[in-house]
Amino acid sequence: MTPADTTEAERKMQFLFALRSKGVTDAKVLTVMEKIERAMFVRGIFSERAHDDMPLPIGCGQTISQPSVVGIMTQALDLTGREKVLEVGTGSGYQAAILSQLARRVYTVDRYKRLVAEARQMFDQLGLHNITAITADGSHGLPEQAPFDRILVTAAAEDPPGPLLAQLKVGGIMIVPVGQSDTVQSLIRVKRLDSGYDYEELRPVRFVPLVEGLGQD
Ligand code: SAH
């Protein structure tokens, strides 16, 4: 092992330690987060900070989420490996890449064509063939592929969007940050029951807002 390798290994250990200490306790989620290299999804100078537990800029004025929040959202989905999942907010593609290792099929949508194209390229490069990335306004969900076993929204809505609630299967789970963009938001877990929806507040979070319509880039 060269000194450079040691540093890389140490960084990885610190990364996993930070995840655990912030509440990412699911062994399968930790294993996948160890395997999928976050630096692959962060461009330019920011890739050096990929092991830090903080959001980082990714272009189009958007950010790749904080790894511990990615881990917490992923474990809250309670995946068994058999699910069809919709992610709203592809961003860098990092979250979708993690989901692809824990679910059967992942659909991910973003309002920026450029982000979708870049994420798609990375999925190809990493051989992640069970992800379909689409440019679309995710506030309407993805009716042509609905219903979904799980839905993960990685941008904050004022309320859980109605079309997404409707596209969740009975027994399904949706994780969505809810609140105004410039104040503290809450991460909510919605379970669809036979008779309606059950809402549980998980923790405070801070996400970029869910914006209607397609982006310019
Ligand atoms: N999950 C991403 C981070 C998401 S940042 C990752 O792993 O890197 C939030 C993303 O939501 C941004 O890329 C933004 O463009 C997207 N977004 C916001 N409103 C949207 C909408 N209505 N439909 C689809 N994507 C949206």
Short mmCIF file of C-alpha atoms and ligand atoms in Angstrom, two decimals:
data_model
loop_
_atom_site.label_atom_id
_atom_site.label_comp_id
_atom_site.label_asym_id
_atom_site.label_seq_id
_atom_site.Cartn_x
_atom_site.Cartn_y
_atom_site.Cartn_z
CA MET A 1 0.00 0.00 0.00
CA THR A 2 1.41 3.41 -0.93
CA PRO A 3 0.94 6.45 1.37
CA ALA A 4 -1.63 7.79 -1.12
CA ASP A 5 -3.66 4.56 -0.81
CA THR A 6 -3.53 4.80 2.96
CA THR A 7 -4.92 8.32 2.85
CA GLU A 8 -7.72 7.20 0.54
CA ALA A 9 -8.54 4.23 2.79
CA GLU A 10 -8.51 6.48 5.85
CA ARG A 11 -10.84 8.95 4.16
CA LYS A 12 -13.22 6.14 3.31
CA MET A 13 -13.19 4.92 6.91
CA GLN A 14 -13.92 8.42 8.17
CA PHE A 15 -16.71 8.73 5.60
CA LEU A 16 -18.34 5.52 6.87
CA PHE A 17 -17.79 6.54 10.48
CA ALA A 18 -19.51 9.89 9.85
CA LEU A 19 -22.44 8.09 8.21
CA ARG A 20 -22.85 5.74 11.19
CA SER A 21 -22.54 8.49 13.77
CA LYS A 22 -25.27 10.47 12.00
CA GLY A 23 -27.73 7.62 12.07
CA VAL A 24 -27.05 5.54 8.96
CA THR A 25 -27.13 2.13 10.63
CA ASP A 26 -28.48 -0.21 7.92
CA ALA A 27 -25.63 -2.58 6.99
CA LYS A 28 -26.78 -3.03 3.38
CA VAL A 29 -26.99 0.74 2.86
CA LEU A 30 -23.51 1.25 4.36
CA THR A 31 -22.05 -1.49 2.15
CA VAL A 32 -23.47 0.14 -0.98
CA MET A 33 -22.29 3.60 0.11
CA GLU A 34 -18.82 2.16 0.60
CA LYS A 35 -18.89 0.69 -2.90
CA ILE A 36 -20.40 3.56 -4.95
CA GLU A 37 -17.72 6.24 -5.11
CA ARG A 38 -19.31 9.67 -4.48
CA ALA A 39 -16.33 11.41 -6.15
CA MET A 40 -17.50 9.96 -9.50
CA PHE A 41 -20.61 12.14 -9.26
CA VAL A 42 -18.89 15.38 -8.25
CA ARG A 43 -17.07 17.38 -10.90
CA GLY A 44 -13.90 19.48 -10.90
CA ILE A 45 -12.32 20.80 -7.74
CA PHE A 46 -15.23 19.70 -5.57
CA SER A 47 -14.44 16.01 -6.14
CA GLU A 48 -11.66 16.41 -3.55
CA ARG A 49 -14.36 17.09 -0.97
CA ALA A 50 -16.46 14.07 -1.97
CA HIS A 51 -15.79 12.25 1.31
CA ASP A 52 -16.93 15.20 3.43
CA ASP A 53 -20.41 14.94 4.85
CA MET A 54 -21.71 18.06 3.14
CA PRO A 55 -23.72 18.98 0.05
CA LEU A 56 -21.57 20.12 -2.93
CA PRO A 57 -22.37 22.11 -6.10
CA ILE A 58 -23.04 20.06 -9.28
CA GLY A 59 -24.04 22.66 -11.89
CA CYS A 60 -27.38 24.19 -12.93
CA GLY A 61 -27.38 25.81 -9.46
CA GLN A 62 -28.11 22.44 -7.85
CA THR A 63 -26.30 20.35 -5.22
CA ILE A 64 -25.46 16.72 -4.57
CA SER A 65 -27.01 15.94 -1.17
CA GLN A 66 -25.09 15.40 2.05
CA PRO A 67 -24.08 11.69 2.21
CA SER A 68 -25.59 11.11 5.66
CA VAL A 69 -28.92 12.45 4.39
CA VAL A 70 -28.66 10.18 1.33
CA GLY A 71 -28.09 7.25 3.70
CA ILE A 72 -30.96 8.18 6.02
CA MET A 73 -33.38 8.62 3.11
CA THR A 74 -32.27 5.34 1.54
CA GLN A 75 -32.69 3.32 4.72
CA ALA A 76 -36.09 4.92 5.38
CA LEU A 77 -37.28 3.41 2.07
CA ASP A 78 -36.92 -0.07 3.59
CA LEU A 79 -35.86 -1.72 0.32
CA THR A 80 -35.81 -5.50 -0.14
CA GLY A 81 -34.36 -5.61 -3.67
CA ARG A 82 -37.67 -6.27 -5.44
CA GLU A 83 -38.99 -2.72 -5.79
CA LYS A 84 -39.67 -0.39 -8.68
CA VAL A 85 -38.55 3.02 -7.42
CA LEU A 86 -39.09 6.57 -8.66
CA GLU A 87 -36.58 9.24 -7.69
CA VAL A 88 -37.58 12.86 -8.31
CA GLY A 89 -34.43 14.99 -8.60
CA THR A 90 -31.65 13.06 -10.36
CA GLY A 91 -29.11 15.83 -9.75
CA SER A 92 -25.69 14.18 -9.99
CA GLY A 93 -27.13 10.65 -10.14
CA TYR A 94 -25.45 9.59 -6.87
CA GLN A 95 -28.65 8.77 -5.00
CA ALA A 96 -30.04 6.84 -8.00
CA ALA A 97 -26.79 4.83 -8.22
CA ILE A 98 -27.17 3.81 -4.58
CA LEU A 99 -30.83 2.89 -5.08
CA SER A 100 -29.91 0.78 -8.11
CA GLN A 101 -27.96 -1.59 -5.84
CA LEU A 102 -30.84 -2.04 -3.40
CA ALA A 103 -33.92 -2.12 -5.66
CA ARG A 104 -34.95 -3.95 -8.83
CA ARG A 105 -35.57 -0.96 -11.10
CA VAL A 106 -34.96 2.76 -10.69
CA TYR A 107 -36.58 5.57 -12.66
CA THR A 108 -35.08 8.97 -11.96
CA VAL A 109 -36.26 12.31 -13.34
CA ASP A 110 -34.82 15.81 -13.32
CA ARG A 111 -36.03 19.09 -14.84
CA TYR A 112 -32.51 19.79 -16.22
CA LYS A 113 -31.63 17.92 -19.42
CA ARG A 114 -27.92 18.54 -18.81
CA LEU A 115 -27.94 16.89 -15.38
CA VAL A 116 -29.87 13.91 -16.76
CA ALA A 117 -27.38 13.50 -19.65
CA GLU A 118 -24.38 13.64 -17.31
CA ALA A 119 -25.93 11.21 -14.83
CA ARG A 120 -26.84 8.80 -17.65
CA GLN A 121 -23.23 8.83 -18.84
CA MET A 122 -22.04 7.93 -15.36
CA PHE A 123 -24.60 5.10 -15.03
CA ASP A 124 -23.30 3.65 -18.32
CA GLN A 125 -19.69 4.01 -17.23
CA LEU A 126 -20.40 2.21 -13.96
CA GLY A 127 -22.52 -0.48 -15.66
CA LEU A 128 -25.66 0.41 -13.72
CA HIS A 129 -28.19 -0.91 -16.20
CA ASN A 130 -31.33 -0.92 -14.05
CA ILE A 131 -31.62 2.89 -13.97
CA THR A 132 -33.63 4.93 -16.48
CA ALA A 133 -32.98 8.68 -16.31
CA ILE A 134 -35.55 10.97 -17.89
CA THR A 135 -35.88 14.75 -18.31
CA ALA A 136 -39.29 15.59 -16.88
CA ASP A 137 -41.11 17.67 -14.30
CA GLY A 138 -41.23 15.18 -11.46
CA SER A 139 -43.94 17.05 -9.60
CA HIS A 140 -46.31 15.17 -11.93
CA GLY A 141 -44.53 11.88 -11.19
CA LEU A 142 -43.98 9.50 -14.09
CA PRO A 143 -47.49 8.34 -15.07
CA GLU A 144 -46.27 6.00 -17.84
CA GLN A 145 -44.33 3.87 -15.32
CA ALA A 146 -46.68 4.20 -12.32
CA PRO A 147 -47.48 2.79 -9.84
CA PHE A 148 -44.27 2.60 -7.80
CA ASP A 149 -43.34 0.57 -4.73
CA ARG A 150 -41.21 3.44 -3.47
CA ILE A 151 -40.87 7.14 -4.30
CA LEU A 152 -37.96 9.31 -3.16
CA VAL A 153 -38.15 13.07 -3.64
CA THR A 154 -34.81 14.84 -3.28
CA ALA A 155 -36.12 18.42 -3.58
CA ALA A 156 -38.40 20.13 -1.07
CA ALA A 157 -42.11 20.49 -1.78
CA GLU A 158 -44.57 22.60 0.20
CA ASP A 159 -46.71 19.48 0.58
CA PRO A 160 -46.27 15.93 -0.72
CA PRO A 161 -47.35 16.37 -4.39
CA GLY A 162 -50.78 14.83 -5.11
CA PRO A 163 -49.72 13.02 -8.33
CA LEU A 164 -46.87 11.33 -6.43
CA LEU A 165 -49.22 10.17 -3.66
CA ALA A 166 -51.52 8.78 -6.36
CA GLN A 167 -48.64 6.91 -8.07
CA LEU A 168 -47.60 5.09 -4.89
CA LYS A 169 -48.77 1.46 -4.57
CA VAL A 170 -50.80 0.39 -1.55
CA GLY A 171 -48.16 -0.77 0.94
CA GLY A 172 -45.64 1.58 -0.69
CA ILE A 173 -43.43 4.19 0.95
CA MET A 174 -42.58 7.73 -0.16
CA ILE A 175 -39.84 9.86 1.41
CA VAL A 176 -40.15 13.59 0.77
CA PRO A 177 -38.71 16.76 2.33
CA VAL A 178 -41.58 19.13 3.04
CA GLY A 179 -41.48 22.86 3.80
CA GLN A 180 -40.53 26.26 2.38
CA SER A 181 -37.18 26.35 0.59
CA ASP A 182 -35.61 29.01 2.82
CA THR A 183 -36.73 27.68 6.18
CA VAL A 184 -36.19 24.38 7.94
CA GLN A 185 -37.87 21.51 6.18
CA SER A 186 -38.94 18.18 7.57
CA LEU A 187 -38.21 14.82 6.03
CA ILE A 188 -41.52 12.96 5.89
CA ARG A 189 -42.20 9.24 5.43
CA VAL A 190 -45.56 8.57 3.81
CA LYS A 191 -46.98 5.03 3.83
CA ARG A 192 -49.90 4.22 1.60
CA LEU A 193 -52.42 2.03 3.42
CA ASP A 194 -55.61 0.40 2.11
CA SER A 195 -57.57 3.16 3.73
CA GLY A 196 -55.39 6.24 3.09
CA TYR A 197 -51.94 7.58 3.96
CA ASP A 198 -49.89 7.50 7.14
CA TYR A 199 -47.43 10.39 7.69
CA GLU A 200 -44.37 10.25 9.93
CA GLU A 201 -41.87 13.06 10.50
CA LEU A 202 -38.28 11.78 10.44
CA ARG A 203 -35.96 14.77 10.96
CA PRO A 204 -35.20 18.35 9.90
CA VAL A 205 -33.40 18.67 6.54
CA ARG A 206 -32.52 21.33 3.98
CA PHE A 207 -33.03 20.72 0.25
CA VAL A 208 -33.25 22.85 -2.89
CA PRO A 209 -36.89 23.47 -3.81
CA LEU A 210 -39.02 21.34 -6.09
CA VAL A 211 -39.69 23.69 -9.02
CA GLU A 212 -42.45 23.19 -11.57
CA GLY A 213 -41.67 23.04 -15.31
CA LEU A 214 -38.45 22.11 -17.13
CA GLY A 215 -35.12 23.95 -16.59
CA GLN A 216 -33.30 25.99 -19.26
CA ASP A 217 -30.12 23.84 -19.48
N1 SAH B 1 -30.57 13.29 -5.73
C1 SAH B 1 -29.54 14.18 -6.23
C2 SAH B 1 -29.56 15.56 -5.57
C3 SAH B 1 -30.79 16.29 -5.90
S1 SAH B 1 -30.70 18.04 -5.87
C4 SAH B 1 -28.17 13.59 -6.16
O1 SAH B 1 -28.04 12.43 -5.72
O2 SAH B 1 -27.21 14.23 -6.58
C5 SAH B 1 -32.37 18.31 -6.34
C6 SAH B 1 -32.65 18.08 -7.80
O3 SAH B 1 -34.06 18.19 -7.97
C7 SAH B 1 -32.03 19.14 -8.71
O4 SAH B 1 -31.20 18.53 -9.65
C8 SAH B 1 -33.23 19.81 -9.36
O5 SAH B 1 -33.02 20.16 -10.72
C9 SAH B 1 -34.30 18.73 -9.25
N2 SAH B 1 -35.68 19.21 -9.32
C10 SAH B 1 -36.25 20.28 -8.73
N3 SAH B 1 -37.54 20.38 -9.07
C11 SAH B 1 -37.81 19.32 -9.91
C12 SAH B 1 -38.96 18.86 -10.61
N4 SAH B 1 -40.12 19.49 -10.53
N5 SAH B 1 -38.86 17.77 -11.36
C13 SAH B 1 -37.68 17.09 -11.48
N6 SAH B 1 -36.55 17.48 -10.84
C14 SAH B 1 -36.61 18.57 -10.06
#
